[in-house]
mmCIF file of C-alpha atoms and ligand atoms in Angstrom:
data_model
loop_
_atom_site.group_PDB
_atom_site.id
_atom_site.type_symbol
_atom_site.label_atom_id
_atom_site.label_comp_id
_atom_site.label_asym_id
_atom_site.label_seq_id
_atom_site.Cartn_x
_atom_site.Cartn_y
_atom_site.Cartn_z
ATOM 1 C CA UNK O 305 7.383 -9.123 -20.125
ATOM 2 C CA UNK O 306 9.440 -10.183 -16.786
ATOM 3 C CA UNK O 307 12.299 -12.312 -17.354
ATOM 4 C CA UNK O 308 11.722 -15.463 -15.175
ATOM 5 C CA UNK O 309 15.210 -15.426 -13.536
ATOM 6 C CA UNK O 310 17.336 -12.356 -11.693
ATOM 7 C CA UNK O 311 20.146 -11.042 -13.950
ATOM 8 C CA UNK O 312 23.380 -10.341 -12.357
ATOM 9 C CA UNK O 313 22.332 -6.995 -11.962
ATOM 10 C CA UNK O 314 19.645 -8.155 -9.957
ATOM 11 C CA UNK O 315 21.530 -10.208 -7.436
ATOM 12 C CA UNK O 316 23.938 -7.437 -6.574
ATOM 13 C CA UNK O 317 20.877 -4.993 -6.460
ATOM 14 C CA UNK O 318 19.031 -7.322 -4.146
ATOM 15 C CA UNK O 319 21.959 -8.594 -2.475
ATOM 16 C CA UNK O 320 21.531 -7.497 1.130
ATOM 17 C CA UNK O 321 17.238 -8.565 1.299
ATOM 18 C CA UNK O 322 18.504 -12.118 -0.772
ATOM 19 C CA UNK O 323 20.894 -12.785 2.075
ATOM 20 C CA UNK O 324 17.754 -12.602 4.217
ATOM 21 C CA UNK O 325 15.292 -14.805 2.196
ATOM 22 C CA UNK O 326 17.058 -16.453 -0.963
ATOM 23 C CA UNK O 327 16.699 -15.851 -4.347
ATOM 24 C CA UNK O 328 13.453 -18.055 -4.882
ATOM 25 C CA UNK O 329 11.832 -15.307 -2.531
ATOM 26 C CA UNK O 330 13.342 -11.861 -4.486
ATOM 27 C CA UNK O 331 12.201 -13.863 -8.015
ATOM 28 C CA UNK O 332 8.369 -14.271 -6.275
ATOM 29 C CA UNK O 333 8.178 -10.514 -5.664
ATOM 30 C CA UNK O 334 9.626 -9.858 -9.012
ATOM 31 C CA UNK O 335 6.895 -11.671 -10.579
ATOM 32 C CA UNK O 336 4.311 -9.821 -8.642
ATOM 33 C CA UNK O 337 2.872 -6.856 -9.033
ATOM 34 C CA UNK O 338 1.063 -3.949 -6.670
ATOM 35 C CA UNK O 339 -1.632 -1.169 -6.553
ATOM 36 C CA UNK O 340 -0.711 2.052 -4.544
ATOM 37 C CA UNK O 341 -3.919 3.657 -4.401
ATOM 38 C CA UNK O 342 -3.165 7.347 -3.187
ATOM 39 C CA UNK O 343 0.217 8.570 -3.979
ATOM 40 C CA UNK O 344 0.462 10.825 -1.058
ATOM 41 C CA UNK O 345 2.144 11.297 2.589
ATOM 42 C CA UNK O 346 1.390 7.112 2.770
ATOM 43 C CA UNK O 347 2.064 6.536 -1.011
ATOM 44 C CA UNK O 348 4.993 7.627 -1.465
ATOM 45 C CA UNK O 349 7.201 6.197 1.166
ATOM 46 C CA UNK O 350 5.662 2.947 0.363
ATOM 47 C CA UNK O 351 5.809 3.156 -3.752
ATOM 48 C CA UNK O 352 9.455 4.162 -2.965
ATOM 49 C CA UNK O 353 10.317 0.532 -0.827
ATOM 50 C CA UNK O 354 7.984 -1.627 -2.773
ATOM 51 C CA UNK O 355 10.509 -0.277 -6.248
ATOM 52 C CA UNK O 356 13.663 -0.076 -4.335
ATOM 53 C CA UNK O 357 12.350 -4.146 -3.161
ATOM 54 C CA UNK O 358 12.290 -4.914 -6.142
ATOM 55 C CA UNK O 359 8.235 -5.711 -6.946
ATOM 56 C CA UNK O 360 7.878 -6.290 -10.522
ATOM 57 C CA UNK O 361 5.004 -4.422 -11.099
ATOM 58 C CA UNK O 362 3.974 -1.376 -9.270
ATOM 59 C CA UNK O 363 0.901 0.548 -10.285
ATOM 60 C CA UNK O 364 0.276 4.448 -8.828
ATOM 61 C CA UNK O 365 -3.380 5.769 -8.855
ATOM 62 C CA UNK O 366 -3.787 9.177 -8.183
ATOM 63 C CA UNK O 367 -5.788 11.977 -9.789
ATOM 64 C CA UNK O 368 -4.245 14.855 -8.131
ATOM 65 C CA UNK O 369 -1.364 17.413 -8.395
ATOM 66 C CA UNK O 370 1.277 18.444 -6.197
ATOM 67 C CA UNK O 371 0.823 21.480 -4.089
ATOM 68 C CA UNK O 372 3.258 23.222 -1.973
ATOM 69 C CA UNK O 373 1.503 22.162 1.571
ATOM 70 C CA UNK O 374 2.108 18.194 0.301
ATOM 71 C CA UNK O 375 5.738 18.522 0.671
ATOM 72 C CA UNK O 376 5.920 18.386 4.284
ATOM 73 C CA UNK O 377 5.046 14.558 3.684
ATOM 74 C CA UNK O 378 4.626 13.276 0.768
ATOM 75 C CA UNK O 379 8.072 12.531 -0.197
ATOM 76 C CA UNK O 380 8.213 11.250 -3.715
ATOM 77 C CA UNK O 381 7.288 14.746 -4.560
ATOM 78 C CA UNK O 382 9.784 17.637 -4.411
ATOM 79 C CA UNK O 383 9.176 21.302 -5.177
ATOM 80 C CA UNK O 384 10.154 21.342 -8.840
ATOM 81 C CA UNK O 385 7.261 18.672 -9.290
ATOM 82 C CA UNK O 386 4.810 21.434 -7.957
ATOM 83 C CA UNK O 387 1.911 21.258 -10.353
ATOM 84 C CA UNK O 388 2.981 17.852 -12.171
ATOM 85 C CA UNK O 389 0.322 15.035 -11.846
ATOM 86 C CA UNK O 390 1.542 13.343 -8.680
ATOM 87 C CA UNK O 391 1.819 9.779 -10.278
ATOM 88 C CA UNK O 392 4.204 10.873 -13.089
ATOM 89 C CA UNK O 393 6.155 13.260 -10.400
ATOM 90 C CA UNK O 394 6.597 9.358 -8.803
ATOM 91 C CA UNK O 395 7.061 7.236 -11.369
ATOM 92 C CA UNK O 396 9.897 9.149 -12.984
ATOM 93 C CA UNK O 397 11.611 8.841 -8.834
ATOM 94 C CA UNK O 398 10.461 4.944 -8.831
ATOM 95 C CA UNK O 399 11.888 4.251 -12.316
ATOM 96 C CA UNK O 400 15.228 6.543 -11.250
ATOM 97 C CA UNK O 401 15.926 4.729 -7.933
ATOM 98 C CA UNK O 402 15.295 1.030 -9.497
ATOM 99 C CA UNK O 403 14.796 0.554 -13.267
ATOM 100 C CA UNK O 404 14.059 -3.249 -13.259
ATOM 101 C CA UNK O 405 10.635 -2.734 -11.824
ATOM 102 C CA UNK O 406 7.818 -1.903 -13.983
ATOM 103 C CA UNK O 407 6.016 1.549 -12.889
ATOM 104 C CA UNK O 408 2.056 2.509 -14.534
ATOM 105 C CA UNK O 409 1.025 6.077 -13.855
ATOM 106 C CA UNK O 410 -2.352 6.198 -13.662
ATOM 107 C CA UNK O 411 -3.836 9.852 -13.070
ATOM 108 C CA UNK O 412 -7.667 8.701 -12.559
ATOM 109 C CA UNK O 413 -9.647 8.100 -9.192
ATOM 110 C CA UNK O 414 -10.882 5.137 -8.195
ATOM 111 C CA UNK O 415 -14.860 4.653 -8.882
ATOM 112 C CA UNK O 416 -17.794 1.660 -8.916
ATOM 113 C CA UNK O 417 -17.517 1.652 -12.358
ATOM 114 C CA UNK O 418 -13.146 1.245 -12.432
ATOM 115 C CA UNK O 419 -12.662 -0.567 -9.516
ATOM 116 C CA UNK O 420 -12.710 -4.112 -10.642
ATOM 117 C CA UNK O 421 -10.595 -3.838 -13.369
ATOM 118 C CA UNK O 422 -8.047 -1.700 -12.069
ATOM 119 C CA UNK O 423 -7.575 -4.047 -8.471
ATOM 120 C CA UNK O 424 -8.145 -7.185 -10.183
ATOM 121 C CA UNK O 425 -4.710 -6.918 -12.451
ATOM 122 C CA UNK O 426 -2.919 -6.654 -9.627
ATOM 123 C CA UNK O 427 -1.634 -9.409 -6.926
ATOM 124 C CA UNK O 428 -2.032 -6.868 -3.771
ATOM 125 C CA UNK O 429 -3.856 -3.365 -2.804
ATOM 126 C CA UNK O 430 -1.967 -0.750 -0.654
ATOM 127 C CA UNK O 431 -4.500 1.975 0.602
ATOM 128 C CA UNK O 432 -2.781 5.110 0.846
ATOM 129 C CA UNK O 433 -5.875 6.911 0.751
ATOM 130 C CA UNK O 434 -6.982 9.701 2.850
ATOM 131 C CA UNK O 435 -10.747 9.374 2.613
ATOM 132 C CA UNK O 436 -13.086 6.908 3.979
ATOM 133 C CA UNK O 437 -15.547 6.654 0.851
ATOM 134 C CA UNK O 438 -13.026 5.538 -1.251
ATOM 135 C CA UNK O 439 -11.777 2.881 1.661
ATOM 136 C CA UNK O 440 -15.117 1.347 1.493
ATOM 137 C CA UNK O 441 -15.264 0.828 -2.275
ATOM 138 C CA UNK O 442 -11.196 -0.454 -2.115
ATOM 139 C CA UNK O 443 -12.430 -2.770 0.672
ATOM 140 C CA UNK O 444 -15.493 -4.056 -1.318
ATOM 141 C CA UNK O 445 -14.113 -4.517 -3.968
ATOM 142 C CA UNK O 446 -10.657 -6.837 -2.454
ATOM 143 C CA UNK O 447 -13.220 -9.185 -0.868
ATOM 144 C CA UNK O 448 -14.836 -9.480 -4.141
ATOM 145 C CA UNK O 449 -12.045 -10.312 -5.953
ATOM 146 C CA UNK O 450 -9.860 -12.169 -3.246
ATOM 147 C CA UNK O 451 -6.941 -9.935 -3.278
ATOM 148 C CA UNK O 452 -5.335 -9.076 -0.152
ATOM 149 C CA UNK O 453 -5.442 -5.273 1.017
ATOM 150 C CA UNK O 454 -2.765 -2.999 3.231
ATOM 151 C CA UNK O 455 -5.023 -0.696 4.994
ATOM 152 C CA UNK O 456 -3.278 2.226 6.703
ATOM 153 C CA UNK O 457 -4.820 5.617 7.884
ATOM 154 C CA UNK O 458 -2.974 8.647 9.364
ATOM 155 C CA UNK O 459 -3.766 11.648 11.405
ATOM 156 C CA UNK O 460 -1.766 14.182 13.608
ATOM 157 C CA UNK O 461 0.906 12.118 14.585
ATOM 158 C CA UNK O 462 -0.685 8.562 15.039
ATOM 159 C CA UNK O 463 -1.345 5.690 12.739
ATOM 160 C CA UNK O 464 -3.106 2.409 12.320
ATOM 161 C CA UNK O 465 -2.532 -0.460 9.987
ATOM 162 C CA UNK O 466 -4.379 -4.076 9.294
ATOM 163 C CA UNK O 467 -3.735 -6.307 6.776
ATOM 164 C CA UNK O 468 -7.171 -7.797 4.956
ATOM 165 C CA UNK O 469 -7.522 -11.025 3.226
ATOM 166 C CA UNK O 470 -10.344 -11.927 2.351
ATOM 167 C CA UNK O 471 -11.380 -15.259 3.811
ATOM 168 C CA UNK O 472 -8.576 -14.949 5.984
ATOM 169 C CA UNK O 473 -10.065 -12.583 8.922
ATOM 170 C CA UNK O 474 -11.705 -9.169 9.264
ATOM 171 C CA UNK O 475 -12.061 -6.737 6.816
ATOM 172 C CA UNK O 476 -11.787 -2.906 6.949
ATOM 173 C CA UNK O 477 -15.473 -3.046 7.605
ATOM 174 C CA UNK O 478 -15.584 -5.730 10.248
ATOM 175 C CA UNK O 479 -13.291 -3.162 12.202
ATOM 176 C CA UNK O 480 -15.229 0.100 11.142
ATOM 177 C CA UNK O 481 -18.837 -0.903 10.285
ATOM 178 C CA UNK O 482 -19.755 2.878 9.364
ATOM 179 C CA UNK O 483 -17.617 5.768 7.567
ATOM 180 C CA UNK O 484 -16.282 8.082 9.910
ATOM 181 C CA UNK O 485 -17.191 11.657 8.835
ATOM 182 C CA UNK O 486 -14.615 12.807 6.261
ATOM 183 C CA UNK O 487 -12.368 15.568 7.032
ATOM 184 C CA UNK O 488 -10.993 17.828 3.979
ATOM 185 C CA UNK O 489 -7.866 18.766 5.594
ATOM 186 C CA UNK O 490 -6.662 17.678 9.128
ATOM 187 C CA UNK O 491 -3.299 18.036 10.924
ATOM 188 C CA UNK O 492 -0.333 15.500 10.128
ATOM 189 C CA UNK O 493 3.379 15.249 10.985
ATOM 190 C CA UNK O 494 5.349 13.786 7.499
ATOM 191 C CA UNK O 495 7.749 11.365 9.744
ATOM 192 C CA UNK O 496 3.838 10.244 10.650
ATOM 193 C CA UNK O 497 2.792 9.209 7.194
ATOM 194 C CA UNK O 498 6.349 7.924 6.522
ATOM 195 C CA UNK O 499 6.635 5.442 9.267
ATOM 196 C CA UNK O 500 2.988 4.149 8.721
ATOM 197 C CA UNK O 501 4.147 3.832 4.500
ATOM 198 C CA UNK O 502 6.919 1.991 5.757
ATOM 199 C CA UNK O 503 5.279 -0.640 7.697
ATOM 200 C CA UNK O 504 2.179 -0.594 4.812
ATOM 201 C CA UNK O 505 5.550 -1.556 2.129
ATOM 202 C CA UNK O 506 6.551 -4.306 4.958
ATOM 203 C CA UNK O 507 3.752 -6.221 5.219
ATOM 204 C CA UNK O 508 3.129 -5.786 1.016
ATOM 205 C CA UNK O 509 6.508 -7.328 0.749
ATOM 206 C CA UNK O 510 5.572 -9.737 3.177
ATOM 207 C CA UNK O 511 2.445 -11.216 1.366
ATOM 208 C CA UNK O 512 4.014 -10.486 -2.185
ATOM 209 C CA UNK O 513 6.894 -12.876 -0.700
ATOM 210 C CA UNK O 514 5.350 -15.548 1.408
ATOM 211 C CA UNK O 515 7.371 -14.437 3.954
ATOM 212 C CA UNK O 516 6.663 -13.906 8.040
ATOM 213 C CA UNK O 517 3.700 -13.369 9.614
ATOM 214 C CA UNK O 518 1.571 -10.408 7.910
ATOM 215 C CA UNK O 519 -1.012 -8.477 10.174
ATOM 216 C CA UNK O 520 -4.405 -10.007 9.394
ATOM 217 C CA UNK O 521 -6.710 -9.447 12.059
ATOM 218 C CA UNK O 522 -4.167 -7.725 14.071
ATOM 219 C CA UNK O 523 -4.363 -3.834 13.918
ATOM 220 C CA UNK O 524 -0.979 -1.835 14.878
ATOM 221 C CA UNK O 525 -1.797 1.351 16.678
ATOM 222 C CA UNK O 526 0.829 3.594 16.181
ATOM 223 C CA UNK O 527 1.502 7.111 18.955
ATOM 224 C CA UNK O 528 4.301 8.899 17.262
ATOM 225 C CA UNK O 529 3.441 11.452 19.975
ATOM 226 C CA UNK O 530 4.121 9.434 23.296
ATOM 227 C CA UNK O 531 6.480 6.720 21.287
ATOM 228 C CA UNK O 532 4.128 3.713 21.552
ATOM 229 C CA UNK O 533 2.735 1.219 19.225
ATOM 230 C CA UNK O 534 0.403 -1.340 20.528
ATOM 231 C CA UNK O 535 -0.851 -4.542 18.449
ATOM 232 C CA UNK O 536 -4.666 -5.541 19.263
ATOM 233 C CA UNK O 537 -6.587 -8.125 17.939
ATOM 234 C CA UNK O 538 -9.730 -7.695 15.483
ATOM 235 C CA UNK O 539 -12.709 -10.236 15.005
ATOM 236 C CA UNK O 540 -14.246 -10.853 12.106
ATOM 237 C CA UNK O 541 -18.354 -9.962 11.999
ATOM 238 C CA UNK O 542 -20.448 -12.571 11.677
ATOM 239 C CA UNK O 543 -23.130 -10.214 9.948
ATOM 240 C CA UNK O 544 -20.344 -7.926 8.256
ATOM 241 C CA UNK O 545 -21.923 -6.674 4.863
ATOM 242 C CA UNK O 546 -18.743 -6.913 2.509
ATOM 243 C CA UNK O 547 -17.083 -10.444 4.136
ATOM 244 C CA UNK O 548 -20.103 -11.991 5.837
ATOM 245 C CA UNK O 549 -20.299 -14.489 3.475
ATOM 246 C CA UNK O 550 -17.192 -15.526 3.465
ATOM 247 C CA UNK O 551 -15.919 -18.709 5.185
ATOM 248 C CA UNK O 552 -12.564 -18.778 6.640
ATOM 249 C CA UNK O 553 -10.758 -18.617 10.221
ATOM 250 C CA UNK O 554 -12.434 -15.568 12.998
HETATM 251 ZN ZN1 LIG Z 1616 -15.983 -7.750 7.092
#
């Protein structure tokens, strides 16, 4: 159960982010809580500032085990955790760096049959996937249930990231109407995944906190290659399948 006021501990942990947004704001993001779907090159950095922020909760779904070619980006693993299921080789790092959050290891993948009742105890979604299917269902299933989504995808050494909320603006969906073709393995740099984590923790924090503007219908286009990032706007679909329905601000 999480104590409804910081200890001392807590203050002095926090001290640096609470002289930025007072200690109402740190106790509203220790009362929250977070899924990181995908513990991988975008998991990982993100897991790692959502704990060290000091999110109350902080659930990790992942299925898979780390492998020696993961290393190169997926930073809550390290090469004694080769072959460990990747959520425990995190949680034990999350629970190391800050033990006042609350970390769940989940080792399962997300289905139709899981989905609602794994997204719907928790306040916010991080996708830190690396496959479209799975997107789709994540993305279904946050405008069903009203809970906000950090989509970020990675490839080579470029990003993108949009914040969803449902009735808010677009969804993942309103910006990609069809799957693009999945790709089984596919080139990426680690500082890549690690800045995109980054900014996918930021703008978690952000929502978890109440605090500054998050990217909802704004994508962030990130060129690691030619040092650019570019912010462009996205429209929600009238006739989108998933948020259609919904009635909110374009
Ligand atoms: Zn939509």
């Amino acid at each position: 159960m999480t104590q409804a006021f910081l200890s001392r501990e807590e203050l002095e942990r926090y001290d640096r982010q609470i002289m930025l947004w007072g200690r109402d704001v740190q106790l509203k993001l220790k009362k929250s809580s977070v899924l990181v779907i995908g513990i991988g090159g975008l998991g990982s950095p993100a897991s790692i500032y959502l704990a060290a922020a000091g999110v109350g909760r902080i659930v990790l779904l992942d299925p898979q085990t780390v492998e020696l070619s993961n290393l190169n980006r997926q930073v809550a693993h390290w090469t004694p955790d080769i072959g460990r299921l990747k959520v425990e080789s995190a949680a034990e790092k999350l629970r190391k760096l800050n033990p006042e959050v609350e970390v769940e290891a989940k080792a399962v993948r997300l289905t139709e049959e899981n989905a609602e009742e794994i997204i719907g105890s928790v306040n916010l979604v991080v996708d830190a996937l690396d496959n479209w299917s799975t997107r789709f269902l994540v993305n279904r299933v946050c405008v069903k249930l009203g809970k906000p989504l950090v989509h970020a995808g990675v490839k080579g050494m470029h990003g993108q990231l949009m914040v969803i909320y449902p009735g808010k603006g677009p969804c993942l969906q309103c910006l990609i109407p069809k799957p693009p073709p999945e790709e089984e393995k596919f080139p990426i740099l680690g500082t890549t995944a690690g800045v995109m984590g980054v900014l996918e923790a930021n703008e978690a924090i952000k929502l978890l906190a109440g605090y500054g503007k998050p990217l909802i219908g704004r994508l962030l286009i990130y060129d690691g290659l030619n040092g650019e990032i570019n912010v462009i706007s996205v429209k929600r679909r009238e006739n989108c399948p998933i948020c259609g329905a919904l009635r909110g601000n374009a």
